[in-house]
Structures are given as C-alpha cells and as structure tokens.
Amino acid sequence: MTLDGQVLVLNRSWVAVHVTHTRRALTLLFQGHARVVHPKDYRLYDFADWCELSKYRENFDGGHFIHTPSFQVRLPEVILLNVFNGFVKREVRLSRRNIFERDEQRCQYCGHRFSKQDLTIDHVMPRSRGGRDTWENLVLACLRCNLKKGSRTPDEASMQLLRRPVAPHWLPRFGAQIPKNELMSWQRFVDLAYWNTDIGD
C-alpha cells in the first residue's frame, strides 16, 4: 500500500460512507478531523497517539508503514470522522463497464466466465417487447446463451438466471467493488451480503 492506497471512511456513527486515498486520510488525521480505527481491537487514535503506537511494530500484525527521517507511521485502513454524521449517497452509473463489473464477467444463464469479447448484454425482457435499459433488465450473456434465448423471456426459454439483476450496492468509490486485500479490515463495517445473494435467496 502506498499513499495512493485506499482507506475506508466511517461517519461518527461508525457507518461506512466513503473510500479515500491514504494521503487524504493522513491529512484528515493530522488536521484533527478524524481518528484511526485500530484494525484489531477497533480502538480510536488521534494522529499523535497513532504515531506513538506506530513506533512499536509489535502492536500490529503486519500492515504498511511510511518512514520519515525521525519516525514511522503505520498507514491506516479505516478512519472515523469526528464530526460528520451524514451519508454520501452516490448511485452507480448504468454503463456497459459497470454491468461487466456487477456480473463479474460471468454469463448469468450458464454461469461460465468469458472474455469480454465473448459476452453480450442481454435484455431479460426483450427490447422488442418493451424491455428497457435498466439495472433490473440487463445481464451478461455468452453468445451461445444469448442466441438460445433469442427474443424470449428466461421463463419462455426455460433458462434460469443465476441471480436477480439489481442495481449494485457498491461503496461510493467510482462505482467499484471493494478491493480483495481490504476485506479483512473492512468487513466489520461493509455489508458484503449482496455479492453472495442468489436469485432464489
């Protein structure tokens, strides 16, 4: 992790509201606008106390540090804002790229992953029958499944969707999913249930 790494931002009620770069998180800490959430015991530290704690690496199980000529500081993974208690509400833009991201480059009918050029965007309710371009009506389909389905609904084609298409519940960070290397320290604050929900649930 560098100063361009990612830090989860919590509001005063411990609700995840944003993701920022490490550089910005350190600025917020230094200015007294936020405190660091310890990744193990969730205690809060202001900038001075966090610098003091960072002197002793045994206080942490790994993690990344930055070094200055006079001291070292462990880079935070989660910070809590001291004053702000609202929410940053941003909708994920409906786009081809974000549909590929939501469906994880997987055909939503046969379940196999394909390269982008071997996938199409299918209208669950065909466009010829009034189907619109919405999160709830667009899914990825491989060329074979798309051809098989044709201008029918999944029920009419006897093809079951892997999961019901919905607008993604991503963190408000450029419409991207939570990075895998952040799951451990962020999982207490971020609801990951959406990504494991099948259409039958």
Tab-separated table of C-alpha atoms in Angstrom:
chain	number	residue	atom	x	y	z
A	1	MET	CA	0.000	0.000	0.000
A	2	THR	CA	1.274	3.434	-0.900
A	3	LEU	CA	-0.067	6.899	-0.210
A	4	ASP	CA	-2.438	6.250	-3.112
A	5	GLY	CA	-3.863	3.181	-1.338
A	6	GLN	CA	-7.459	3.042	-0.153
A	7	VAL	CA	-8.851	3.834	3.283
A	8	LEU	CA	-12.421	3.207	4.415
A	9	VAL	CA	-14.082	6.293	5.922
A	10	LEU	CA	-16.736	5.920	8.634
A	11	ASN	CA	-19.068	8.633	9.830
A	12	ARG	CA	-19.409	9.453	13.523
A	13	SER	CA	-21.940	6.607	13.907
A	14	TRP	CA	-19.430	4.040	12.573
A	15	VAL	CA	-21.222	3.682	9.219
A	16	ALA	CA	-19.119	3.372	6.051
A	17	VAL	CA	-19.706	6.461	3.926
A	18	HIS	CA	-16.723	6.786	1.600
A	19	VAL	CA	-13.377	5.452	0.435
A	20	THR	CA	-10.468	7.839	0.137
A	21	HIS	CA	-6.764	7.690	-0.681
A	22	THR	CA	-4.269	7.119	2.117
A	23	ARG	CA	-2.758	10.553	1.529
A	24	ARG	CA	-6.140	12.236	2.139
A	25	ALA	CA	-6.807	10.057	5.200
A	26	LEU	CA	-3.493	11.094	6.774
A	27	THR	CA	-4.334	14.746	6.096
A	28	LEU	CA	-7.699	14.360	7.856
A	29	LEU	CA	-5.936	12.724	10.816
A	30	PHE	CA	-3.238	15.381	11.035
A	31	GLN	CA	-5.846	18.176	10.905
A	32	GLY	CA	-7.850	16.565	13.702
A	33	HIS	CA	-10.905	15.816	11.562
A	34	ALA	CA	-10.677	12.035	12.001
A	35	ARG	CA	-9.212	9.266	14.129
A	36	VAL	CA	-7.712	5.916	13.150
A	37	VAL	CA	-9.648	2.726	13.883
A	38	HIS	CA	-7.184	0.051	15.022
A	39	PRO	CA	-7.570	-2.978	12.707
A	40	LYS	CA	-7.576	-5.498	15.574
A	41	ASP	CA	-9.336	-4.047	18.616
A	42	TYR	CA	-11.127	-1.109	16.928
A	43	ARG	CA	-9.802	1.440	19.423
A	44	LEU	CA	-9.611	5.021	18.222
A	45	TYR	CA	-6.369	7.006	17.960
A	46	ASP	CA	-5.748	10.623	17.075
A	47	PHE	CA	-2.737	11.438	14.921
A	48	ALA	CA	-0.241	11.920	17.777
A	49	ASP	CA	-1.272	8.731	19.571
A	50	TRP	CA	-1.237	6.774	16.310
A	51	CYS	CA	2.317	7.963	15.604
A	52	GLU	CA	3.343	6.900	19.106
A	53	LEU	CA	1.735	3.482	18.698
A	54	SER	CA	3.405	3.080	15.295
A	55	LYS	CA	6.853	3.177	16.922
A	56	TYR	CA	6.332	-0.405	18.027
A	57	ARG	CA	5.563	-2.782	15.180
A	58	GLU	CA	4.566	-5.496	17.641
A	59	ASN	CA	1.318	-3.540	18.120
A	60	PHE	CA	0.282	-4.675	14.632
A	61	ASP	CA	0.013	-7.869	12.638
A	62	GLY	CA	1.780	-6.648	9.540
A	63	GLY	CA	0.465	-3.661	7.682
A	64	HIS	CA	2.229	-0.933	5.750
A	65	PHE	CA	4.318	1.916	7.143
A	66	ILE	CA	5.728	5.144	5.828
A	67	HIS	CA	9.050	6.366	7.160
A	68	THR	CA	10.336	9.872	7.752
A	69	PRO	CA	13.823	10.774	8.996
A	70	SER	CA	12.514	10.929	12.572
A	71	PHE	CA	9.641	8.426	12.854
A	72	GLN	CA	7.486	5.787	11.169
A	73	VAL	CA	3.694	5.714	10.844
A	74	ARG	CA	1.519	2.729	10.092
A	75	LEU	CA	-0.841	3.549	7.251
A	76	PRO	CA	-4.478	3.463	8.387
A	77	GLU	CA	-7.014	1.121	6.821
A	78	VAL	CA	-10.143	2.574	8.442
A	79	ILE	CA	-10.720	6.074	9.834
A	80	LEU	CA	-13.671	7.568	11.721
A	81	LEU	CA	-14.739	11.171	11.140
A	82	ASN	CA	-15.055	13.249	14.311
A	83	VAL	CA	-17.970	15.472	13.259
A	84	PHE	CA	-19.676	14.326	10.053
A	85	ASN	CA	-22.618	12.002	10.729
A	86	GLY	CA	-24.394	12.023	7.372
A	87	PHE	CA	-24.124	9.821	4.334
A	88	VAL	CA	-22.545	10.230	0.933
A	89	LYS	CA	-25.187	8.876	-1.417
A	90	ARG	CA	-23.992	8.195	-4.919
A	91	GLU	CA	-25.716	5.966	-7.400
A	92	VAL	CA	-23.586	3.686	-9.535
A	93	ARG	CA	-23.933	4.835	-13.142
A	94	LEU	CA	-25.586	2.358	-15.502
A	95	SER	CA	-22.901	1.603	-18.067
A	96	ARG	CA	-21.529	-1.332	-20.029
A	97	ARG	CA	-18.389	-1.342	-17.869
A	98	ASN	CA	-20.365	-1.440	-14.621
A	99	ILE	CA	-22.610	-4.260	-15.853
A	100	PHE	CA	-19.476	-6.296	-16.563
A	101	GLU	CA	-18.237	-5.407	-13.070
A	102	ARG	CA	-21.524	-6.315	-11.382
A	103	ASP	CA	-21.876	-9.655	-13.190
A	104	GLU	CA	-18.160	-10.432	-12.775
A	105	GLN	CA	-17.736	-11.240	-16.491
A	106	ARG	CA	-19.972	-14.270	-15.962
A	107	CYS	CA	-22.857	-15.324	-18.182
A	108	GLN	CA	-25.940	-15.006	-15.992
A	109	TYR	CA	-27.542	-18.037	-17.641
A	110	CYS	CA	-24.885	-20.754	-17.879
A	111	GLY	CA	-22.670	-19.364	-15.103
A	112	HIS	CA	-19.371	-19.575	-17.006
A	113	ARG	CA	-16.847	-16.749	-17.176
A	114	PHE	CA	-15.804	-15.453	-20.565
A	115	SER	CA	-13.571	-12.788	-22.016
A	116	LYS	CA	-15.326	-9.501	-22.718
A	117	GLN	CA	-15.480	-10.079	-26.456
A	118	ASP	CA	-17.380	-13.347	-25.877
A	119	LEU	CA	-20.107	-11.712	-23.783
A	120	THR	CA	-23.133	-9.649	-24.737
A	121	ILE	CA	-25.555	-7.569	-22.705
A	122	ASP	CA	-28.944	-9.247	-22.771
A	123	HIS	CA	-32.345	-7.685	-22.071
A	124	VAL	CA	-34.166	-10.028	-19.685
A	125	MET	CA	-37.450	-8.678	-21.033
A	126	PRO	CA	-36.554	-8.290	-24.721
A	127	ARG	CA	-36.360	-4.777	-26.099
A	128	SER	CA	-38.749	-5.782	-28.890
A	129	ARG	CA	-41.360	-6.374	-26.195
A	130	GLY	CA	-40.847	-3.150	-24.285
A	131	GLY	CA	-37.801	-4.141	-22.220
A	132	ARG	CA	-35.863	-1.093	-21.069
A	133	ASP	CA	-32.201	-0.347	-20.348
A	134	THR	CA	-32.258	-0.642	-16.544
A	135	TRP	CA	-30.146	-2.405	-13.930
A	136	GLU	CA	-33.066	-4.790	-13.350
A	137	ASN	CA	-33.406	-5.737	-17.029
A	138	LEU	CA	-29.785	-6.050	-18.221
A	139	VAL	CA	-27.489	-9.031	-17.649
A	140	LEU	CA	-24.392	-10.501	-19.217
A	141	ALA	CA	-24.929	-13.481	-21.519
A	142	CYS	CA	-22.481	-15.511	-23.528
A	143	LEU	CA	-23.050	-15.675	-27.276
A	144	ARG	CA	-24.476	-19.210	-27.088
A	145	CYS	CA	-26.979	-18.407	-24.320
A	146	ASN	CA	-27.978	-15.136	-25.953
A	147	LEU	CA	-28.693	-16.931	-29.223
A	148	LYS	CA	-30.631	-19.671	-27.409
A	149	LYS	CA	-32.769	-17.164	-25.515
A	150	GLY	CA	-33.484	-15.023	-28.560
A	151	SER	CA	-36.397	-12.631	-28.154
A	152	ARG	CA	-37.994	-14.631	-25.342
A	153	THR	CA	-38.054	-14.150	-21.586
A	154	PRO	CA	-35.947	-16.536	-19.479
A	155	ASP	CA	-39.120	-18.413	-18.447
A	156	GLU	CA	-40.228	-18.823	-22.038
A	157	ALA	CA	-36.771	-20.102	-22.992
A	158	SER	CA	-36.576	-22.376	-19.893
A	159	MET	CA	-33.385	-20.591	-18.855
A	160	GLN	CA	-32.851	-19.658	-15.228
A	161	LEU	CA	-30.901	-16.572	-14.178
A	162	LEU	CA	-28.060	-17.079	-11.689
A	163	ARG	CA	-29.369	-14.166	-9.617
A	164	ARG	CA	-31.932	-11.435	-9.947
A	165	PRO	CA	-30.334	-8.388	-11.604
A	166	VAL	CA	-30.396	-5.309	-9.381
A	167	ALA	CA	-28.511	-2.042	-9.086
A	168	PRO	CA	-25.203	-2.877	-7.358
A	169	HIS	CA	-24.639	-1.970	-3.724
A	170	TRP	CA	-21.077	-0.842	-4.125
A	171	LEU	CA	-19.212	1.545	-1.930
A	172	PRO	CA	-19.352	5.110	-3.211
A	173	ARG	CA	-15.947	4.978	-4.852
A	174	PHE	CA	-16.127	5.450	-8.593
A	175	GLY	CA	-18.579	2.542	-8.902
A	176	ALA	CA	-16.010	-0.082	-7.998
A	177	GLN	CA	-16.146	-3.104	-5.769
A	178	ILE	CA	-14.294	-3.464	-2.511
A	179	PRO	CA	-10.689	-4.489	-3.226
A	180	LYS	CA	-9.928	-8.039	-2.102
A	181	ASN	CA	-6.946	-7.009	0.033
A	182	GLU	CA	-9.153	-4.690	2.107
A	183	LEU	CA	-11.828	-7.243	3.001
A	184	MET	CA	-10.335	-8.299	6.325
A	185	SER	CA	-10.108	-4.867	7.925
A	186	TRP	CA	-13.258	-3.528	6.271
A	187	GLN	CA	-15.596	-6.491	6.680
A	188	ARG	CA	-16.943	-5.375	10.060
A	189	PHE	CA	-18.175	-2.127	8.518
A	190	VAL	CA	-19.227	-3.137	4.999
A	191	ASP	CA	-22.173	-5.337	4.036
A	192	LEU	CA	-20.880	-7.891	1.550
A	193	ALA	CA	-24.099	-9.932	1.512
A	194	TYR	CA	-25.162	-8.644	-1.904
A	195	TRP	CA	-22.329	-10.404	-3.696
A	196	ASN	CA	-23.335	-13.792	-2.269
A	197	THR	CA	-27.066	-13.477	-2.915
A	198	ASP	CA	-28.561	-15.831	-5.487
A	199	ILE	CA	-31.868	-15.177	-7.180
A	200	GLY	CA	-33.501	-17.862	-5.021
A	201	ASP	CA	-32.495	-16.240	-1.727
